[in-house]
mmCIF file with all atom_site columns, C-alpha atoms in Angstrom:
data_model
loop_
_atom_site.group_PDB
_atom_site.id
_atom_site.type_symbol
_atom_site.label_atom_id
_atom_site.label_alt_id
_atom_site.label_comp_id
_atom_site.label_asym_id
_atom_site.label_entity_id
_atom_site.label_seq_id
_atom_site.pdbx_PDB_ins_code
_atom_site.Cartn_x
_atom_site.Cartn_y
_atom_site.Cartn_z
_atom_site.occupancy
_atom_site.B_iso_or_equiv
_atom_site.pdbx_formal_charge
_atom_site.auth_seq_id
_atom_site.auth_comp_id
_atom_site.auth_asym_id
_atom_site.auth_atom_id
_atom_site.pdbx_PDB_model_num
ATOM 1   C CA . UNK A 1 1   ? 69.896  143.934 44.064 1.00 45.00 ? 1247 UNK A CA 1
ATOM 2   C CA . UNK A 1 2   ? 68.810  140.343 44.473 1.00 48.00 ? 1248 UNK A CA 1
ATOM 3   C CA . UNK A 1 3   ? 71.477  137.692 44.785 1.00 51.00 ? 1249 UNK A CA 1
ATOM 4   C CA . UNK A 1 4   ? 69.888  135.413 42.169 1.00 48.00 ? 1250 UNK A CA 1
ATOM 5   C CA . UNK A 1 5   ? 70.428  137.956 39.379 1.00 46.00 ? 1251 UNK A CA 1
ATOM 6   C CA . UNK A 1 6   ? 66.772  138.609 38.601 1.00 48.00 ? 1252 UNK A CA 1
ATOM 7   C CA . UNK A 1 7   ? 65.634  142.190 38.165 1.00 46.00 ? 1253 UNK A CA 1
ATOM 8   C CA . UNK A 1 8   ? 67.766  145.021 36.911 1.00 51.00 ? 1254 UNK A CA 1
ATOM 9   C CA . UNK A 1 9   ? 69.383  147.239 39.553 1.00 78.00 ? 1255 UNK A CA 1
ATOM 10  C CA . UNK A 1 10  ? 68.202  150.355 37.709 1.00 86.00 ? 1256 UNK A CA 1
ATOM 11  C CA . UNK A 1 11  ? 67.812  152.525 40.798 1.00 88.00 ? 1257 UNK A CA 1
ATOM 12  C CA . UNK A 1 12  ? 71.227  151.565 42.115 1.00 91.00 ? 1258 UNK A CA 1
ATOM 13  C CA . UNK A 1 13  ? 72.886  152.168 38.738 1.00 91.00 ? 1259 UNK A CA 1
ATOM 14  C CA . UNK A 1 14  ? 71.121  155.534 38.469 1.00 91.00 ? 1260 UNK A CA 1
ATOM 15  C CA . UNK A 1 15  ? 72.160  156.537 41.999 1.00 93.00 ? 1261 UNK A CA 1
ATOM 16  C CA . UNK A 1 16  ? 75.793  155.536 41.499 1.00 93.00 ? 1262 UNK A CA 1
ATOM 17  C CA . UNK A 1 17  ? 75.881  157.276 38.124 1.00 92.00 ? 1263 UNK A CA 1
ATOM 18  C CA . UNK A 1 18  ? 74.415  160.426 39.676 1.00 95.00 ? 1264 UNK A CA 1
ATOM 19  C CA . UNK A 1 19  ? 77.128  160.446 42.354 1.00 95.00 ? 1265 UNK A CA 1
ATOM 20  C CA . UNK A 1 20  ? 79.797  160.103 39.665 1.00 92.00 ? 1266 UNK A CA 1
ATOM 21  C CA . UNK A 1 21  ? 78.316  162.882 37.540 1.00 92.00 ? 1267 UNK A CA 1
ATOM 22  C CA . UNK A 1 22  ? 78.064  165.202 40.546 1.00 95.00 ? 1268 UNK A CA 1
ATOM 23  C CA . UNK A 1 23  ? 81.683  164.435 41.444 1.00 92.00 ? 1269 UNK A CA 1
ATOM 24  C CA . UNK A 1 24  ? 82.860  165.199 37.917 1.00 89.00 ? 1270 UNK A CA 1
ATOM 25  C CA . UNK A 1 25  ? 80.870  168.451 37.874 1.00 91.00 ? 1271 UNK A CA 1
ATOM 26  C CA . UNK A 1 26  ? 82.434  169.514 41.176 1.00 89.00 ? 1272 UNK A CA 1
ATOM 27  C CA . UNK A 1 27  ? 85.899  168.720 39.796 1.00 82.00 ? 1273 UNK A CA 1
ATOM 28  C CA . UNK A 1 28  ? 85.178  170.948 36.784 1.00 83.00 ? 1274 UNK A CA 1
ATOM 29  C CA . UNK A 1 29  ? 85.049  174.026 39.028 1.00 81.00 ? 1275 UNK A CA 1
ATOM 30  C CA . UNK A 1 30  ? 87.722  176.425 37.715 1.00 78.00 ? 1276 UNK A CA 1
ATOM 31  C CA . UNK A 1 31  ? 90.951  176.454 39.703 1.00 69.00 ? 1277 UNK A CA 1
ATOM 32  C CA . UNK A 1 32  ? 90.523  180.133 40.539 1.00 69.00 ? 1278 UNK A CA 1
ATOM 33  C CA . UNK A 1 33  ? 87.249  179.436 42.355 1.00 70.00 ? 1279 UNK A CA 1
ATOM 34  C CA . UNK A 1 34  ? 88.492  176.456 44.387 1.00 71.00 ? 1280 UNK A CA 1
ATOM 35  C CA . UNK A 1 35  ? 90.456  178.293 47.048 1.00 72.00 ? 1281 UNK A CA 1
ATOM 36  C CA . UNK A 1 36  ? 93.781  177.227 48.514 1.00 76.00 ? 1282 UNK A CA 1
ATOM 37  C CA . UNK A 1 37  ? 95.611  174.048 47.696 1.00 73.00 ? 1283 UNK A CA 1
ATOM 38  C CA . UNK A 1 38  ? 95.460  171.897 50.817 1.00 71.00 ? 1284 UNK A CA 1
ATOM 39  C CA . UNK A 1 39  ? 97.569  168.990 49.562 1.00 76.00 ? 1285 UNK A CA 1
ATOM 40  C CA . UNK A 1 40  ? 100.057 169.566 46.729 1.00 68.00 ? 1286 UNK A CA 1
ATOM 41  C CA . UNK A 1 41  ? 100.356 166.482 44.518 1.00 71.00 ? 1287 UNK A CA 1
ATOM 42  C CA . UNK A 1 42  ? 102.698 167.492 41.707 1.00 66.00 ? 1288 UNK A CA 1
ATOM 43  C CA . UNK A 1 43  ? 103.623 170.524 39.628 1.00 67.00 ? 1289 UNK A CA 1
ATOM 44  C CA . UNK A 1 44  ? 100.338 172.109 38.592 1.00 64.00 ? 1290 UNK A CA 1
ATOM 45  C CA . UNK A 1 45  ? 98.202  169.663 40.600 1.00 67.00 ? 1291 UNK A CA 1
ATOM 46  C CA . UNK A 1 46  ? 96.906  169.933 44.120 1.00 71.00 ? 1292 UNK A CA 1
ATOM 47  C CA . UNK A 1 47  ? 93.906  168.986 46.222 1.00 75.00 ? 1293 UNK A CA 1
ATOM 48  C CA . UNK A 1 48  ? 91.644  171.785 47.435 1.00 80.00 ? 1294 UNK A CA 1
ATOM 49  C CA . UNK A 1 49  ? 88.560  171.423 49.636 1.00 81.00 ? 1295 UNK A CA 1
ATOM 50  C CA . UNK A 1 50  ? 86.337  171.557 46.535 1.00 82.00 ? 1296 UNK A CA 1
ATOM 51  C CA . UNK A 1 51  ? 88.419  168.829 44.911 1.00 81.00 ? 1297 UNK A CA 1
ATOM 52  C CA . UNK A 1 52  ? 88.051  166.780 48.084 1.00 83.00 ? 1298 UNK A CA 1
ATOM 53  C CA . UNK A 1 53  ? 84.245  166.949 47.810 1.00 87.00 ? 1299 UNK A CA 1
ATOM 54  C CA . UNK A 1 54  ? 84.399  165.879 44.151 1.00 88.00 ? 1300 UNK A CA 1
ATOM 55  C CA . UNK A 1 55  ? 86.815  163.076 44.969 1.00 87.00 ? 1301 UNK A CA 1
ATOM 56  C CA . UNK A 1 56  ? 84.578  161.891 47.819 1.00 93.00 ? 1302 UNK A CA 1
ATOM 57  C CA . UNK A 1 57  ? 81.572  161.736 45.487 1.00 94.00 ? 1303 UNK A CA 1
ATOM 58  C CA . UNK A 1 58  ? 83.614  159.802 42.922 1.00 91.00 ? 1304 UNK A CA 1
ATOM 59  C CA . UNK A 1 59  ? 84.964  157.514 45.631 1.00 93.00 ? 1305 UNK A CA 1
ATOM 60  C CA . UNK A 1 60  ? 81.428  156.623 46.684 1.00 95.00 ? 1306 UNK A CA 1
ATOM 61  C CA . UNK A 1 61  ? 79.867  156.310 43.234 1.00 93.00 ? 1307 UNK A CA 1
ATOM 62  C CA . UNK A 1 62  ? 82.728  154.688 41.310 1.00 90.00 ? 1308 UNK A CA 1
ATOM 63  C CA . UNK A 1 63  ? 83.240  151.516 43.355 1.00 92.00 ? 1309 UNK A CA 1
ATOM 64  C CA . UNK A 1 64  ? 79.470  151.134 43.836 1.00 92.00 ? 1310 UNK A CA 1
ATOM 65  C CA . UNK A 1 65  ? 78.955  151.190 40.067 1.00 90.00 ? 1311 UNK A CA 1
ATOM 66  C CA . UNK A 1 66  ? 81.923  148.875 39.547 1.00 88.00 ? 1312 UNK A CA 1
ATOM 67  C CA . UNK A 1 67  ? 80.478  146.319 41.979 1.00 92.00 ? 1313 UNK A CA 1
ATOM 68  C CA . UNK A 1 68  ? 77.116  146.500 40.217 1.00 91.00 ? 1314 UNK A CA 1
ATOM 69  C CA . UNK A 1 69  ? 78.734  145.898 36.822 1.00 89.00 ? 1315 UNK A CA 1
ATOM 70  C CA . UNK A 1 70  ? 80.940  143.047 38.054 1.00 88.00 ? 1316 UNK A CA 1
ATOM 71  C CA . UNK A 1 71  ? 78.034  141.318 39.823 1.00 90.00 ? 1317 UNK A CA 1
ATOM 72  C CA . UNK A 1 72  ? 75.966  141.502 36.614 1.00 89.00 ? 1318 UNK A CA 1
ATOM 73  C CA . UNK A 1 73  ? 78.698  140.352 34.199 1.00 87.00 ? 1319 UNK A CA 1
ATOM 74  C CA . UNK A 1 74  ? 77.411  136.761 33.957 1.00 87.00 ? 1320 UNK A CA 1
ATOM 75  C CA . UNK A 1 75  ? 73.996  138.081 32.888 1.00 87.00 ? 1321 UNK A CA 1
ATOM 76  C CA . UNK A 1 76  ? 75.323  140.453 30.215 1.00 87.00 ? 1322 UNK A CA 1
ATOM 77  C CA . UNK A 1 77  ? 76.180  137.564 27.883 1.00 86.00 ? 1323 UNK A CA 1
ATOM 78  C CA . UNK A 1 78  ? 79.200  139.321 26.393 1.00 90.00 ? 1324 UNK A CA 1
ATOM 79  C CA . UNK A 1 79  ? 81.783  137.177 24.619 1.00 93.00 ? 1325 UNK A CA 1
ATOM 80  C CA . UNK A 1 80  ? 85.134  136.759 26.406 1.00 92.00 ? 1326 UNK A CA 1
ATOM 81  C CA . UNK A 1 81  ? 87.003  138.819 23.805 1.00 96.00 ? 1327 UNK A CA 1
ATOM 82  C CA . UNK A 1 82  ? 84.620  141.742 24.249 1.00 94.00 ? 1328 UNK A CA 1
ATOM 83  C CA . UNK A 1 83  ? 85.033  141.606 28.031 1.00 92.00 ? 1329 UNK A CA 1
ATOM 84  C CA . UNK A 1 84  ? 88.811  141.458 27.661 1.00 95.00 ? 1330 UNK A CA 1
ATOM 85  C CA . UNK A 1 85  ? 88.797  144.433 25.270 1.00 96.00 ? 1331 UNK A CA 1
ATOM 86  C CA . UNK A 1 86  ? 86.560  146.478 27.568 1.00 94.00 ? 1332 UNK A CA 1
ATOM 87  C CA . UNK A 1 87  ? 88.718  145.635 30.592 1.00 92.00 ? 1333 UNK A CA 1
ATOM 88  C CA . UNK A 1 88  ? 91.879  146.547 28.695 1.00 95.00 ? 1334 UNK A CA 1
ATOM 89  C CA . UNK A 1 89  ? 90.345  149.824 27.529 1.00 95.00 ? 1335 UNK A CA 1
ATOM 90  C CA . UNK A 1 90  ? 89.151  150.722 31.036 1.00 93.00 ? 1336 UNK A CA 1
ATOM 91  C CA . UNK A 1 91  ? 92.527  149.826 32.569 1.00 94.00 ? 1337 UNK A CA 1
ATOM 92  C CA . UNK A 1 92  ? 94.378  151.892 29.991 1.00 95.00 ? 1338 UNK A CA 1
ATOM 93  C CA . UNK A 1 93  ? 92.046  154.798 30.682 1.00 93.00 ? 1339 UNK A CA 1
ATOM 94  C CA . UNK A 1 94  ? 92.555  154.684 34.433 1.00 91.00 ? 1340 UNK A CA 1
ATOM 95  C CA . UNK A 1 95  ? 96.312  154.307 33.977 1.00 93.00 ? 1341 UNK A CA 1
ATOM 96  C CA . UNK A 1 96  ? 96.522  157.362 31.750 1.00 91.00 ? 1342 UNK A CA 1
ATOM 97  C CA . UNK A 1 97  ? 94.379  159.388 34.149 1.00 86.00 ? 1343 UNK A CA 1
ATOM 98  C CA . UNK A 1 98  ? 96.649  158.559 37.079 1.00 86.00 ? 1344 UNK A CA 1
ATOM 99  C CA . UNK A 1 99  ? 99.812  159.082 35.027 1.00 87.00 ? 1345 UNK A CA 1
ATOM 100 C CA . UNK A 1 100 ? 98.620  162.509 33.897 1.00 83.00 ? 1346 UNK A CA 1
ATOM 101 C CA . UNK A 1 101 ? 98.429  163.647 37.519 1.00 76.00 ? 1347 UNK A CA 1
ATOM 102 C CA . UNK A 1 102 ? 101.754 162.283 38.748 1.00 77.00 ? 1348 UNK A CA 1
ATOM 103 C CA . UNK A 1 103 ? 103.891 162.676 35.606 1.00 77.00 ? 1349 UNK A CA 1
ATOM 104 C CA . UNK A 1 104 ? 104.355 165.090 32.734 1.00 70.00 ? 1350 UNK A CA 1
ATOM 105 C CA . UNK A 1 105 ? 101.493 163.584 30.679 1.00 71.00 ? 1351 UNK A CA 1
ATOM 106 C CA . UNK A 1 106 ? 99.277  166.609 31.235 1.00 71.00 ? 1352 UNK A CA 1
ATOM 107 C CA . UNK A 1 107 ? 96.912  166.309 28.244 1.00 81.00 ? 1353 UNK A CA 1
ATOM 108 C CA . UNK A 1 108 ? 96.844  162.506 28.315 1.00 84.00 ? 1354 UNK A CA 1
ATOM 109 C CA . UNK A 1 109 ? 94.052  162.743 30.880 1.00 83.00 ? 1355 UNK A CA 1
ATOM 110 C CA . UNK A 1 110 ? 91.668  163.417 27.982 1.00 89.00 ? 1356 UNK A CA 1
ATOM 111 C CA . UNK A 1 111 ? 92.734  160.213 26.206 1.00 93.00 ? 1357 UNK A CA 1
ATOM 112 C CA . UNK A 1 112 ? 92.413  158.249 29.452 1.00 91.00 ? 1358 UNK A CA 1
ATOM 113 C CA . UNK A 1 113 ? 89.003  159.728 30.220 1.00 89.00 ? 1359 UNK A CA 1
ATOM 114 C CA . UNK A 1 114 ? 87.845  158.918 26.692 1.00 93.00 ? 1360 UNK A CA 1
ATOM 115 C CA . UNK A 1 115 ? 89.033  155.308 26.899 1.00 94.00 ? 1361 UNK A CA 1
ATOM 116 C CA . UNK A 1 116 ? 87.444  154.797 30.297 1.00 91.00 ? 1362 UNK A CA 1
ATOM 117 C CA . UNK A 1 117 ? 84.300  156.565 29.130 1.00 90.00 ? 1363 UNK A CA 1
ATOM 118 C CA . UNK A 1 118 ? 83.868  154.204 26.177 1.00 94.00 ? 1364 UNK A CA 1
ATOM 119 C CA . UNK A 1 119 ? 84.063  151.156 28.438 1.00 93.00 ? 1365 UNK A CA 1
ATOM 120 C CA . UNK A 1 120 ? 81.608  152.716 30.887 1.00 90.00 ? 1366 UNK A CA 1
ATOM 121 C CA . UNK A 1 121 ? 79.189  153.719 28.114 1.00 91.00 ? 1367 UNK A CA 1
ATOM 122 C CA . UNK A 1 122 ? 79.101  150.105 26.922 1.00 92.00 ? 1368 UNK A CA 1
ATOM 123 C CA . UNK A 1 123 ? 78.835  148.306 30.278 1.00 91.00 ? 1369 UNK A CA 1
ATOM 124 C CA . UNK A 1 124 ? 76.610  150.569 32.372 1.00 90.00 ? 1370 UNK A CA 1
ATOM 125 C CA . UNK A 1 125 ? 73.561  150.602 30.067 1.00 90.00 ? 1371 UNK A CA 1
ATOM 126 C CA . UNK A 1 126 ? 73.824  146.828 29.700 1.00 88.00 ? 1372 UNK A CA 1
ATOM 127 C CA . UNK A 1 127 ? 73.986  146.482 33.481 1.00 88.00 ? 1373 UNK A CA 1
ATOM 128 C CA . UNK A 1 128 ? 70.918  148.646 34.017 1.00 87.00 ? 1374 UNK A CA 1
ATOM 129 C CA . UNK A 1 129 ? 68.956  146.888 31.296 1.00 81.00 ? 1375 UNK A CA 1
ATOM 130 C CA . UNK A 1 130 ? 69.531  143.241 32.178 1.00 64.00 ? 1376 UNK A CA 1
#
């Protein structure tokens, strides 16, 4: 991506998005097919080798996509209130996802994923387009 903001980083956005999608697909592997829990996190949650691969893919793709979005924010021409609302929605989503793993909010992960997904579905296409 050029530093002057010209040209859409379509290939980079597509690559980062592909890494994220692959990571999510790996994390959707049923618990019975994952093998042993290598690192127990909480009651009902643990990290297996398959989960580690999915987490590694998400760890590579997520920050890469976040950097692309943040670097392109000035060119998206979104009003400050819209940016605040999207940031609040994304933060709430991430918070609920983390809380569902470490606390008794088991089904709140779906609400958190939905909130984060809405923010991503708004910002990522704008980033790739402009």
